[in-house]
C-alpha cells in the first residue's frame, strides 16, 4: 500500500491496516468472537468482552449472492457473501471474485483497498479475495 499518502479506515475500530486484520471482540467468559466488535457477548450475554481483537485474515465461503440493485453511487453488480473466518466468526462482506468463480467452501482472505477520498486521505475499506488453497478440514 502507498504509505506516502495518509490512509484511514472507513470506520474507526472496524479493522487495522498493518497487518490487515478485521477487529472484533472476544468474550472472556465463553471465548466466542464477534464482528463487528460488541460490548457484550451475543452467545452468553456476558459483558466481559475484550475489544479490538485482530481476527483471522482467512476463512471459507459459507454462502453468497449477487447484488444487482444498490443505492445511487454504488456500482453494480457486486457479490456479497457470508464468510466463516478460521477463528469461528461468520460475517457478511463484499467478495471481489466474479460470480462464476465463486464456490461455497472456497478459501478467502481479507484485503484492504482504497474506496474513496476524504480531506486528502485515502478511505480504506475491506473486501474478501481468493485465499490460498489448502486442505479441506474434515468436520
Ligand atoms: Zn460469551
XYZ file of C-alpha atoms and ligand atoms in Angstrom:
140
model
C 0.000 0.000 0.000
C 1.162 3.537 -0.766
C 2.379 4.923 2.537
C 3.169 8.405 1.198
C -0.472 9.365 1.446
C -2.379 9.140 4.664
C -4.972 6.454 4.855
C -7.662 5.643 7.353
C -10.393 3.038 7.703
C -13.913 3.918 6.517
C -14.967 3.483 10.127
C -12.752 3.635 13.210
C -12.366 0.329 15.011
C -13.504 -1.830 12.104
C -10.044 -3.071 11.114
C -6.342 -2.351 11.409
C -4.290 -1.586 8.325
C -0.905 -3.157 9.031
C -1.077 -6.107 9.063
C -4.589 -6.135 7.561
C -6.937 -7.618 10.160
C -10.589 -7.060 10.904
C -11.064 -6.119 14.559
C -13.652 -7.921 16.615
C -14.439 -8.585 20.224
C -13.670 -11.713 22.232
C -15.763 -12.922 25.147
C -13.640 -13.586 28.222
C -16.339 -15.895 29.580
C -17.071 -18.317 26.697
C -14.424 -17.397 24.115
C -16.800 -16.514 21.246
C -15.537 -13.814 18.913
C -17.785 -11.263 17.187
C -17.527 -8.894 14.260
C -18.119 -6.022 14.303
C -16.979 -5.719 17.913
C -19.757 -5.610 20.521
C -19.726 -4.566 24.133
C -21.483 -7.764 25.186
C -21.264 -11.393 24.080
C -24.105 -12.451 21.736
C -23.681 -16.084 22.841
C -23.631 -15.918 26.659
C -24.608 -12.230 27.162
C -21.548 -11.595 29.339
C -20.267 -8.029 29.193
C -16.751 -9.205 29.989
C -15.513 -8.775 26.417
C -12.167 -7.685 25.063
C -12.351 -5.142 22.215
C -10.009 -4.550 19.255
C -9.104 -8.209 18.868
C -7.439 -8.885 15.481
C -9.394 -11.643 13.743
C -8.071 -14.314 11.422
C -7.436 -12.871 7.934
C -8.558 -16.079 6.242
C -11.673 -18.189 6.062
C -14.045 -20.010 3.739
C -17.122 -19.007 1.784
C -20.339 -20.125 3.509
C -22.899 -18.604 1.126
C -23.138 -15.801 -1.424
C -25.405 -13.693 -3.596
C -25.026 -11.146 -6.369
C -26.347 -7.655 -5.714
C -27.805 -6.019 -8.829
C -29.591 -3.025 -7.294
C -27.893 -0.635 -4.909
C -28.217 2.936 -3.670
C -27.080 5.669 -6.092
C -23.305 5.905 -6.407
C -22.732 2.226 -5.799
C -21.621 0.269 -8.837
C -23.461 -2.990 -9.549
C -23.359 -5.899 -9.836
C -21.180 -6.992 -6.939
C -21.031 -10.108 -4.830
C -21.798 -10.396 -1.149
C -21.114 -13.449 0.926
C -21.097 -14.913 4.379
C -17.556 -15.864 5.252
C -16.552 -18.195 8.074
C -13.245 -16.933 9.432
C -10.811 -19.509 10.766
C -11.420 -18.301 14.310
C -15.143 -19.024 14.151
C -16.581 -15.627 13.198
C -19.218 -15.583 10.438
C -19.514 -12.200 8.752
C -21.111 -10.597 5.702
C -18.734 -8.871 3.294
C -18.214 -7.941 -0.318
C -16.239 -10.530 -2.274
C -14.117 -9.381 -5.174
C -14.396 -12.509 -7.297
C -16.678 -12.922 -10.317
C -19.947 -14.746 -9.716
C -18.993 -17.666 -11.966
C -15.830 -18.308 -9.962
C -17.498 -18.284 -6.558
C -17.833 -21.650 -4.919
C -19.139 -22.483 -1.469
C -16.281 -23.642 0.728
C -13.587 -21.862 -1.270
C -10.748 -20.234 0.686
C -10.907 -16.444 1.009
C -8.796 -13.814 2.658
C -9.360 -10.236 3.719
C -7.974 -7.486 1.513
C -7.821 -3.751 2.237
C -8.126 -1.194 -0.536
C -8.917 2.472 -1.116
C -12.635 3.002 -1.600
C -12.660 6.801 -1.771
C -11.070 10.037 -0.609
C -11.935 12.376 2.204
C -9.956 15.502 3.163
C -6.821 14.332 1.318
C -6.844 10.956 2.995
C -7.494 7.648 1.312
C -10.501 5.957 2.821
C -9.735 2.279 3.181
C -12.366 -0.425 3.043
C -12.218 -4.207 3.137
C -13.281 -6.902 0.720
C -12.531 -10.599 0.526
C -10.456 -12.100 -2.275
C -9.365 -15.604 -3.210
C -7.258 -17.155 -0.465
C -4.560 -19.770 -0.556
C -5.776 -23.224 -1.450
C -5.478 -25.587 1.487
C -6.626 -28.972 2.650
C -10.330 -29.111 3.406
C -10.934 -29.629 7.054
C -12.853 -32.741 7.978
C -15.932 -31.974 10.055
Zn -19.631 -15.337 25.824
